[in-house]
Short mmCIF file of C-alpha atoms and ligand atoms in Angstrom, two decimals:
data_model
loop_
_atom_site.label_atom_id
_atom_site.label_comp_id
_atom_site.label_asym_id
_atom_site.label_seq_id
_atom_site.Cartn_x
_atom_site.Cartn_y
_atom_site.Cartn_z
CA UNK A 287 -19.40 -4.52 1.13
CA UNK A 288 -19.57 -2.29 2.52
CA UNK A 289 -20.29 0.50 -0.42
CA UNK A 290 -18.24 3.86 -0.19
CA UNK A 291 -19.81 6.94 -1.35
CA UNK A 292 -17.27 9.87 -2.95
CA UNK A 293 -14.04 9.43 -4.64
CA UNK A 294 -11.89 7.21 -3.16
CA UNK A 295 -8.56 9.03 -1.69
CA UNK A 296 -5.79 6.91 -3.46
CA UNK A 297 -3.17 9.08 -1.45
CA UNK A 298 -0.47 6.18 -1.95
CA UNK A 299 2.98 7.42 -3.80
CA UNK A 300 1.74 5.86 -7.55
CA UNK A 301 -0.36 5.17 -8.86
CA UNK A 302 -2.06 7.94 -8.32
CA UNK A 303 -4.94 10.08 -8.85
CA UNK A 304 -5.98 10.38 -12.84
CA UNK A 305 -7.40 13.82 -13.50
CA UNK A 306 -11.29 14.25 -15.36
CA UNK A 307 -9.47 15.52 -18.45
CA UNK A 308 -7.00 12.71 -18.45
CA UNK A 309 -9.83 10.40 -18.27
CA UNK A 310 -11.93 12.02 -20.76
CA UNK A 311 -8.64 12.13 -23.00
CA UNK A 312 -8.36 8.46 -22.63
CA UNK A 313 -12.00 7.60 -23.76
CA UNK A 314 -11.41 8.14 -27.26
CA UNK A 315 -11.83 6.48 -30.61
CA UNK A 316 -8.37 3.96 -30.77
CA UNK A 317 -6.73 5.63 -34.21
CA UNK A 318 -4.51 4.09 -37.13
CA UNK A 319 -1.01 4.31 -34.92
CA UNK A 320 0.66 4.15 -38.44
CA UNK A 321 -2.07 6.83 -40.36
CA UNK A 322 -1.18 10.45 -40.80
CA UNK A 323 -2.86 11.70 -37.93
CA UNK A 324 -0.47 10.19 -35.16
CA UNK A 325 2.33 11.41 -36.40
CA UNK A 326 0.81 14.57 -35.19
CA UNK A 327 0.06 13.23 -31.78
CA UNK A 328 3.87 11.68 -31.72
CA UNK A 329 5.47 14.50 -32.61
CA UNK A 330 3.39 16.81 -30.10
CA UNK A 331 4.66 14.32 -27.39
CA UNK A 332 8.06 14.29 -28.29
CA UNK A 333 8.57 17.86 -28.17
CA UNK A 334 6.29 17.81 -24.85
CA UNK A 335 8.36 15.25 -23.08
CA UNK A 336 11.33 17.20 -24.08
CA UNK A 337 10.47 20.10 -21.96
CA UNK A 338 9.63 17.73 -19.19
CA UNK A 339 12.71 15.58 -19.40
CA UNK A 340 14.03 19.36 -19.62
CA UNK A 341 16.60 17.72 -22.36
CA UNK A 342 17.26 18.26 -26.30
CA UNK A 343 17.54 14.04 -26.87
CA UNK A 344 15.11 11.65 -27.80
CA UNK A 345 12.60 10.10 -24.81
CA UNK A 346 11.24 6.81 -26.37
CA UNK A 347 8.40 5.58 -24.35
CA UNK A 348 7.33 2.15 -23.63
CA UNK A 349 4.08 0.13 -23.77
CA UNK A 350 4.93 -0.78 -20.02
CA UNK A 351 5.22 -0.45 -16.47
CA UNK A 352 8.78 1.26 -14.73
CA UNK A 353 10.13 -1.86 -14.57
CA UNK A 354 10.46 -2.07 -18.25
CA UNK A 355 11.60 1.27 -18.33
CA UNK A 356 14.86 0.27 -15.69
CA UNK A 357 15.38 -3.30 -18.52
CA UNK A 358 15.23 -1.11 -21.11
CA UNK A 359 18.40 1.39 -19.82
CA UNK A 360 20.47 -1.67 -18.42
CA UNK A 361 20.14 -4.03 -21.95
CA UNK A 362 20.85 -1.23 -24.13
CA UNK A 363 23.96 0.62 -22.13
CA UNK A 364 25.46 -2.55 -21.07
CA UNK A 365 27.06 -5.63 -21.86
CA UNK A 366 27.63 -9.87 -20.27
CA UNK A 367 29.41 -9.34 -17.03
CA UNK A 368 29.74 -5.31 -17.14
CA UNK A 369 29.96 -3.92 -13.64
CA UNK A 370 27.56 -0.89 -12.23
CA UNK A 371 27.69 1.11 -9.48
CA UNK A 372 24.51 1.30 -7.45
CA UNK A 373 23.50 3.17 -4.51
CA UNK A 374 20.88 0.85 -2.37
CA UNK A 375 19.03 3.57 -1.47
CA UNK A 376 15.71 1.69 -0.53
CA UNK A 377 13.37 -0.90 -2.06
CA UNK A 378 13.48 0.68 -5.20
CA UNK A 379 16.82 1.02 -5.83
CA UNK A 380 17.44 -2.79 -4.76
CA UNK A 381 15.10 -4.28 -7.16
CA UNK A 382 16.61 -2.53 -9.38
CA UNK A 383 19.89 -4.05 -8.34
CA UNK A 384 18.37 -7.48 -8.63
CA UNK A 385 17.54 -7.06 -12.02
CA UNK A 386 21.25 -6.06 -13.24
CA UNK A 387 22.18 -9.39 -11.70
CA UNK A 388 19.04 -11.10 -13.58
CA UNK A 389 20.33 -9.57 -16.30
CA UNK A 390 24.22 -11.09 -16.09
CA UNK A 391 25.81 -7.44 -14.98
CA UNK A 392 28.12 -7.28 -12.19
CA UNK A 393 26.90 -5.07 -9.21
CA UNK A 394 29.18 -2.95 -7.01
CA UNK A 395 26.84 -1.92 -4.37
CA UNK A 396 27.27 1.43 -1.59
CA UNK A 397 24.09 -0.02 1.00
CA UNK A 398 23.21 2.81 3.47
CA UNK A 399 20.49 2.58 6.14
CA UNK A 400 16.95 3.65 3.88
CA UNK A 401 16.85 6.79 5.55
CA UNK A 402 19.12 8.95 3.52
CA UNK A 403 19.81 9.07 -0.48
CA UNK A 404 22.68 8.40 -2.20
CA UNK A 405 26.06 9.53 -0.51
CA UNK A 406 28.51 11.98 -3.14
CA UNK A 407 31.50 11.48 -1.58
CA UNK A 408 30.78 7.46 -1.07
CA UNK A 409 30.33 7.25 -4.92
CA UNK A 410 33.56 9.67 -5.55
CA UNK A 411 35.52 6.88 -3.28
CA UNK A 412 34.17 4.47 -5.19
CA UNK A 413 34.58 5.50 -8.50
CA UNK A 414 38.03 6.87 -7.26
CA UNK A 415 39.40 3.15 -6.49
CA UNK A 416 38.42 2.07 -9.83
CA UNK A 417 41.63 2.67 -12.07
CA UNK A 418 40.68 0.44 -14.64
CA UNK A 419 37.27 2.13 -15.21
CA UNK A 420 35.81 -1.06 -14.72
CA UNK A 421 32.50 0.40 -13.92
CA UNK A 422 30.72 0.96 -16.74
CA UNK A 423 27.71 3.29 -14.96
CA UNK A 424 26.69 4.75 -11.72
CA UNK A 425 22.83 3.74 -11.22
CA UNK A 426 20.75 6.34 -8.69
CA UNK A 427 17.54 6.18 -7.85
CA UNK A 428 16.20 10.15 -7.89
CA UNK A 429 13.68 9.27 -5.33
CA UNK A 430 13.44 6.46 -3.49
CA UNK A 431 9.67 5.85 -2.96
CA UNK A 432 10.69 3.71 0.18
CA UNK A 433 11.68 5.92 1.87
CA UNK A 434 10.51 9.87 1.11
CA UNK A 435 14.15 10.46 0.34
CA UNK A 436 15.48 12.52 -3.19
CA UNK A 437 19.22 11.93 -3.44
CA UNK A 438 21.03 15.25 -5.02
CA UNK A 439 22.02 14.32 -8.68
CA UNK A 440 24.22 17.20 -9.26
CA UNK A 441 26.23 15.82 -6.84
CA UNK A 442 25.85 13.17 -8.06
CA UNK A 443 27.58 13.83 -11.44
CA UNK A 444 29.88 16.39 -9.84
CA UNK A 445 31.60 13.46 -8.20
CA UNK A 446 31.36 11.07 -11.08
CA UNK A 447 33.33 13.94 -12.92
CA UNK A 448 35.80 15.16 -9.67
CA UNK A 449 36.85 10.97 -11.00
CA UNK A 450 37.33 11.89 -14.15
CA UNK A 451 35.89 8.26 -14.82
CA UNK A 452 33.65 7.91 -18.07
CA UNK A 453 31.17 5.76 -16.73
CA UNK A 454 27.64 6.40 -17.54
CA UNK A 455 24.87 8.37 -15.43
CA UNK A 456 21.44 6.44 -15.01
CA UNK A 457 18.34 7.87 -13.03
CA UNK A 458 14.91 6.30 -11.93
CA UNK A 459 13.09 9.20 -11.59
CA UNK A 460 9.83 7.42 -11.69
CA UNK A 461 8.21 9.03 -8.40
CA UNK A 462 9.69 12.91 -9.00
CA UNK A 463 9.50 13.96 -12.73
CA UNK A 464 7.02 16.22 -13.58
CA UNK A 465 6.60 17.05 -9.23
CA UNK A 466 10.35 17.25 -8.04
CA UNK A 467 12.63 19.40 -10.33
CA UNK A 468 14.93 17.03 -13.09
CA UNK A 469 17.23 18.48 -15.60
CA UNK A 470 18.16 15.51 -17.61
CA UNK A 471 20.78 17.93 -19.32
CA UNK A 472 22.19 20.19 -17.12
CA UNK A 473 22.73 17.10 -14.79
CA UNK A 474 25.07 15.08 -17.57
CA UNK A 475 22.12 12.27 -16.81
CA UNK A 476 23.11 9.47 -19.86
CA UNK A 477 19.54 7.33 -19.57
CA UNK A 478 16.26 9.08 -17.42
CA UNK A 479 13.74 6.40 -16.34
CA UNK A 480 10.55 7.22 -15.72
CA UNK A 481 7.35 5.60 -15.66
CA UNK A 482 3.91 7.52 -15.97
CA UNK A 483 1.41 7.42 -13.00
CA UNK A 484 3.54 8.92 -10.54
CA UNK A 485 3.70 12.62 -11.36
CA UNK A 486 2.67 12.42 -15.29
CA UNK A 487 -0.56 11.95 -13.69
CA UNK A 488 -1.89 9.19 -15.97
CA UNK A 489 -2.93 5.37 -15.17
CA UNK A 490 0.24 2.54 -15.25
CA UNK A 491 1.25 1.19 -18.47
CA UNK A 492 3.81 4.00 -20.38
CA UNK A 493 7.39 4.39 -19.85
CA UNK A 494 10.38 5.92 -20.75
CA UNK A 495 13.97 6.00 -21.01
CA UNK A 496 15.64 10.03 -22.07
CA UNK A 497 18.76 9.54 -23.15
CA UNK A 498 22.22 11.26 -24.47
CA UNK A 499 24.49 11.00 -26.84
CA UNK A 500 27.19 9.46 -24.92
CA UNK A 501 24.17 6.30 -23.95
CA UNK A 502 23.27 5.86 -27.42
CA UNK A 503 27.00 5.56 -28.49
CA UNK A 504 28.21 3.35 -26.13
CA UNK A 505 24.77 1.38 -26.89
CA UNK A 506 26.53 1.06 -30.68
CA UNK A 507 28.71 -1.82 -28.73
CA UNK A 508 26.50 -2.88 -26.22
CA UNK A 509 25.86 -6.74 -26.36
CA UNK A 510 23.00 -7.79 -23.76
CA UNK A 511 20.43 -9.35 -25.84
CA UNK A 512 17.68 -7.34 -26.58
CA UNK A 513 14.79 -6.56 -29.52
CA UNK A 514 11.98 -4.79 -27.62
CA UNK A 515 13.49 -2.92 -25.96
CA UNK A 516 15.71 -1.57 -28.33
CA UNK A 517 16.31 2.36 -28.79
CA UNK A 518 17.86 1.79 -32.72
CA UNK A 519 14.69 1.47 -33.66
CA UNK A 520 11.78 3.22 -31.68
CA UNK A 521 14.18 6.88 -31.93
CA UNK A 522 13.98 6.59 -36.27
CA UNK A 523 10.47 6.08 -36.22
CA UNK A 524 9.98 8.47 -33.44
CA UNK A 525 11.61 11.39 -35.51
CA UNK A 526 8.72 11.05 -37.61
CA UNK A 527 6.74 10.77 -34.76
CA UNK A 528 5.66 7.02 -35.09
CA UNK A 529 6.47 3.77 -33.53
CA UNK A 530 8.17 0.01 -34.76
CA UNK A 531 5.24 -1.49 -32.63
CA UNK A 532 1.60 -1.04 -31.70
CA UNK A 533 1.94 1.79 -29.10
CA UNK A 534 -0.26 2.34 -26.17
CA UNK A 535 -2.68 5.12 -28.54
CA UNK A 536 -4.97 5.54 -25.48
CA UNK A 537 -2.49 6.28 -23.28
CA UNK A 538 -0.97 8.96 -25.45
CA UNK A 539 -3.64 11.00 -25.27
CA UNK A 540 -3.69 10.77 -21.60
CA UNK A 541 -0.04 11.59 -22.08
CA UNK A 542 -1.09 14.26 -24.51
CA UNK A 543 -3.35 15.86 -22.20
CA UNK A 544 -1.10 16.13 -18.95
CA UNK A 545 1.66 17.41 -21.36
CA UNK A 546 -1.39 20.70 -21.78
CA UNK A 547 -2.00 20.92 -18.36
CA UNK A 548 1.33 20.56 -16.65
CA UNK A 549 2.14 23.16 -19.13
CA UNK A 550 -1.02 25.13 -18.29
CA UNK A 551 -0.46 25.04 -14.30
CA UNK A 552 3.73 25.64 -15.55
CA UNK A 553 6.76 23.00 -14.74
CA UNK A 554 8.22 25.82 -11.56
CA UNK A 555 4.62 26.07 -10.30
CA UNK A 556 4.23 22.78 -10.08
CA UNK A 557 7.31 22.10 -8.40
CA UNK A 558 6.58 24.70 -5.65
CA UNK A 559 3.09 23.43 -5.33
CA UNK A 560 5.07 19.50 -4.24
CA UNK A 561 6.77 21.87 -2.29
CA UNK A 562 4.15 23.55 -0.46
CA UNK A 563 2.18 20.69 -0.20
CA UNK A 564 5.11 18.38 1.50
CA UNK A 565 6.51 20.41 3.48
CA UNK A 566 2.87 20.94 5.24
CA UNK A 567 2.21 17.28 5.59
CA UNK A 568 6.35 17.06 7.64
CA UNK A 569 4.21 19.83 9.53
CA UNK A 570 1.60 17.44 10.12
CA UNK A 571 3.99 14.83 11.33
CA UNK A 572 5.72 16.29 13.55
CA UNK A 573 2.33 17.60 15.41
CA UNK A 574 1.47 14.32 15.37
CA UNK A 575 4.99 13.54 17.05
CA UNK A 576 5.93 10.99 14.45
CA UNK A 577 8.93 10.25 12.80
CA UNK A 578 9.84 10.79 10.14
CA UNK A 579 11.78 8.37 7.98
CA UNK A 580 14.48 10.75 5.88
CA UNK A 581 16.52 12.15 8.51
CA UNK A 582 18.44 14.79 5.78
CA UNK A 583 16.47 17.72 5.77
CA UNK A 584 18.13 18.37 2.44
CA UNK A 585 16.64 14.89 0.76
CA UNK A 586 13.39 15.40 1.80
CA UNK A 587 11.30 14.37 -0.96
CA UNK A 588 7.93 16.09 -2.30
CA UNK A 589 5.75 13.75 -3.33
CA UNK A 590 5.53 11.07 -0.64
CA UNK A 591 5.97 11.44 3.03
CA UNK A 592 7.34 7.82 5.11
CA UNK A 593 6.02 7.99 8.72
CA UNK A 594 7.63 5.78 11.37
CA UNK A 595 5.21 3.81 13.67
CA UNK A 596 5.73 4.54 17.77
CA UNK A 597 7.16 0.90 18.80
CA UNK A 598 5.09 -1.77 19.32
CA UNK A 599 2.87 -0.29 16.84
CA UNK A 600 1.90 -1.81 13.19
CA UNK A 601 1.58 0.32 10.56
CA UNK A 602 -0.50 -2.16 8.33
CA UNK A 603 -3.37 -2.44 10.84
CA UNK A 604 -3.53 1.50 10.73
CA UNK A 605 -3.69 1.73 7.06
CA UNK A 606 -6.26 -1.30 7.35
CA UNK A 607 -8.15 0.95 9.53
CA UNK A 608 -8.10 3.81 7.49
CA UNK A 609 -9.10 1.91 4.26
CA UNK A 610 -12.59 0.30 5.73
CA UNK A 611 -13.55 3.68 8.21
CA UNK A 612 -12.43 6.42 5.55
CA UNK A 613 -11.68 5.11 2.25
CA UNK A 614 -8.72 6.29 2.05
CA UNK A 615 -5.18 3.97 0.54
CA UNK A 616 -1.84 4.91 2.43
CA UNK A 617 1.47 3.30 0.90
CA UNK A 618 3.04 -0.17 2.87
CA UNK A 619 6.48 -0.10 4.29
CA UNK A 620 7.91 -2.23 1.45
CA UNK A 621 11.05 -4.37 2.45
CA UNK A 622 12.91 -4.57 6.01
CA UNK A 623 10.23 -1.52 6.40
CA UNK A 624 6.91 -3.56 6.65
CA UNK A 625 5.11 -2.56 9.37
CA UNK A 626 6.88 -0.27 10.14
CA UNK A 627 5.84 2.45 7.89
CA UNK A 628 3.19 3.83 6.59
CA UNK A 629 3.90 6.20 3.15
CA UNK A 630 1.80 9.69 2.61
CA UNK A 631 1.38 10.29 -0.96
CA UNK A 632 1.59 13.94 -2.15
CA UNK A 633 2.02 13.88 -5.97
CA UNK A 634 0.14 14.37 -9.46
CA UNK A 635 -3.03 15.72 -9.52
CA UNK A 636 -3.09 17.86 -5.58
CA UNK A 637 -4.80 20.26 -4.18
CA UNK A 638 -4.72 21.93 -0.69
CA UNK A 639 -7.79 20.97 0.22
CA UNK A 640 -7.18 17.25 -1.05
CA UNK A 641 -3.38 17.26 0.64
CA UNK A 642 -6.46 18.24 4.54
CA UNK A 643 -8.61 15.78 3.27
CA UNK A 644 -5.68 13.79 3.49
CA UNK A 645 -4.15 14.40 6.19
CA UNK A 646 -7.26 14.66 8.55
CA UNK A 647 -8.27 11.38 7.43
CA UNK A 648 -4.28 10.04 8.66
CA UNK A 649 -5.22 12.34 12.21
CA UNK A 650 -8.77 10.55 12.17
CA UNK A 651 -7.40 6.78 12.08
CA UNK A 652 -4.44 7.05 14.47
CA UNK A 653 -7.43 8.15 16.88
CA UNK A 654 -9.58 5.12 15.45
CA UNK A 655 -6.90 2.50 15.74
CA UNK A 656 -5.60 4.23 19.12
CA UNK A 657 -1.44 4.99 18.10
CA UNK A 658 -0.05 7.59 20.52
CA UNK A 659 0.11 10.85 19.34
CA UNK A 660 -0.70 14.15 19.71
CA UNK A 661 -3.80 15.64 17.78
CA UNK A 662 -3.52 18.74 15.94
CA UNK A 663 -0.99 17.60 12.88
CA UNK A 664 -3.96 18.23 10.15
CA UNK A 665 -4.59 21.92 12.16
CA UNK A 666 -0.69 22.88 12.55
CA UNK A 667 -0.64 21.66 8.37
CA UNK A 668 -3.93 24.09 7.52
CA UNK A 669 -2.47 27.04 9.44
CA UNK A 670 1.07 26.50 6.91
CA UNK A 671 -0.96 26.16 3.80
CA UNK A 672 -3.27 29.43 4.99
CA UNK A 673 0.11 31.13 5.56
CA UNK A 674 1.47 29.79 2.21
CA UNK A 675 -2.02 31.10 0.23
CA UNK A 676 -1.69 34.47 1.95
CA UNK A 677 1.88 34.72 0.49
CA UNK A 678 0.59 33.61 -3.36
CA UNK A 679 -2.72 36.17 -3.01
CA UNK A 680 0.24 39.40 -2.02
CA UNK A 681 2.10 38.14 -5.03
CA UNK A 682 -0.91 38.82 -7.31
CA UNK A 683 -1.51 41.87 -5.76
CA UNK A 684 1.79 43.12 -6.19
CA UNK A 685 2.31 41.72 -9.77
C1 PLP B 839 6.82 2.95 -9.01
C2 PLP B 839 8.35 2.67 -8.59
C3 PLP B 839 9.55 1.52 -9.62
C4 PLP B 839 8.66 0.25 -10.40
O1 PLP B 839 7.78 0.79 -11.54
P1 PLP B 839 6.44 0.17 -12.18
O2 PLP B 839 5.59 0.85 -12.87
O3 PLP B 839 5.43 -0.64 -10.90
O4 PLP B 839 7.23 -0.71 -12.69
C5 PLP B 839 10.67 1.53 -10.13
N1 PLP B 839 11.10 2.98 -9.10
C6 PLP B 839 10.56 3.80 -8.59
C7 PLP B 839 11.54 4.70 -7.78
C8 PLP B 839 9.40 3.83 -8.37
O5 PLP B 839 8.78 4.72 -7.32
#
C-alpha cells in the first residue's frame, strides 16, 4: 500500500469533508436520549434546522441515509396505486422513481436528456391534462447530483398553481440544502428531503423531512404501510426535543455544531461562497477546453460540476490516475453517464485554497493521464478568486 501524507482530498459531491469542529463535537460520551439534557439539545437542533430549511414547519430527523428520507416522504403521503409526476433529471431522480414503483405507486415520468433541470412548462401541461386530479404529487430533485444541474423550484410551484392543481410538491435537497438557497415555506414545498453528509458537513447517517401542514393532512389518510418512518410520533415527540426511538445521538452533537458553524458564517455568505467556487470551477473547465454537462447556465449547480470527457477518453481512468497520484477522490459518472463524466464536488467545508488544490489536482491529472486539454484552468480560477477577494476587501473598507 502506498502511504499518502497530508489530508486526502474528498472532492466527491458527498459525503463531503467533515470539519474538525464537527468531528470533535461527535467525539463526546453518548448521553441518555430520554434524560433531561437531551431535550435541550433536541430543541436547539429543531430551531436551527428551521432556519436552515427556511421553514416554520416541523423537520423530522431520521437515523438513516438520504434514501431513508425519500422513502419516508413517500410512505407518509401516499396510498397504494397513487400516481406521482416525477421529472427524470438524472440518476438520483431515476432512483427515487424506481423506489416509488417498488412501493406500489404509479409514476408518470417527464424524461430529460440529463443535461437540464425540470421543465416547469412540461409539468404544467401534464397537470392541466389531469382534469380528474389523479396525480397526487410532483416530485423534483432540486440539485441533481449526477449531472450538476439545479432545478428552479419556484417555477415548479408556479406551474402547479397555474394549473390550479392540488398535487403536493416533494423536493429532494440532499445535495443543495445549506449550500444553495432553498426556501421550504416561501416556495410552497410540502415535503423537503435532505441528508447529513453533503452541505451539512456531517458524516452520513442522518436524513430529514420538512413537512408542510398540507402534507401532514395527506398523511392522515395515506394507506401505504409505515411504522419506523411514520411522521406523527416523530413530530409529537419532537415538540419537546425527543424521539420515539433511539436517535443517532452522536451525529446529533455534530448536527448541533454544524448549525452553529452555518450560523456563524451566515446562510447568505454560505450561499455566496458556494456560488463563487462553482463559478471559478466552471471558468477552469472552459479554460481546459472541456465541456460542462449542464447546458443551461441558469441551472448550473453551485455544489458540483460535472465535466464531460473528450471523445474516446475514459473518465474513470482519469479519476484513477488522480486518486493514485494525488490522493484525491472525484465523483464518478452515474448510470448512463458512467465513464463519460467526472464530477468535482465544491461544497461543504470548503475555501478558496481547497478549491485551488482541487482544480490543480484535476489539471495535473489531465496532464498525467494524457487527456487532451489546454493548460491554465487552475490559473483562470485563481484569477477569478483574486478578483472576488478584492471585491470583498473593498466592501469591508466601505463598511
Ligand atoms: C446523495 C443523494 C441521494 C442519496 O442519498 P443517500 O444518503 O446515499 O441515501 C439522493 N438524492 C440526491 C440528490 C443525492 O445527492
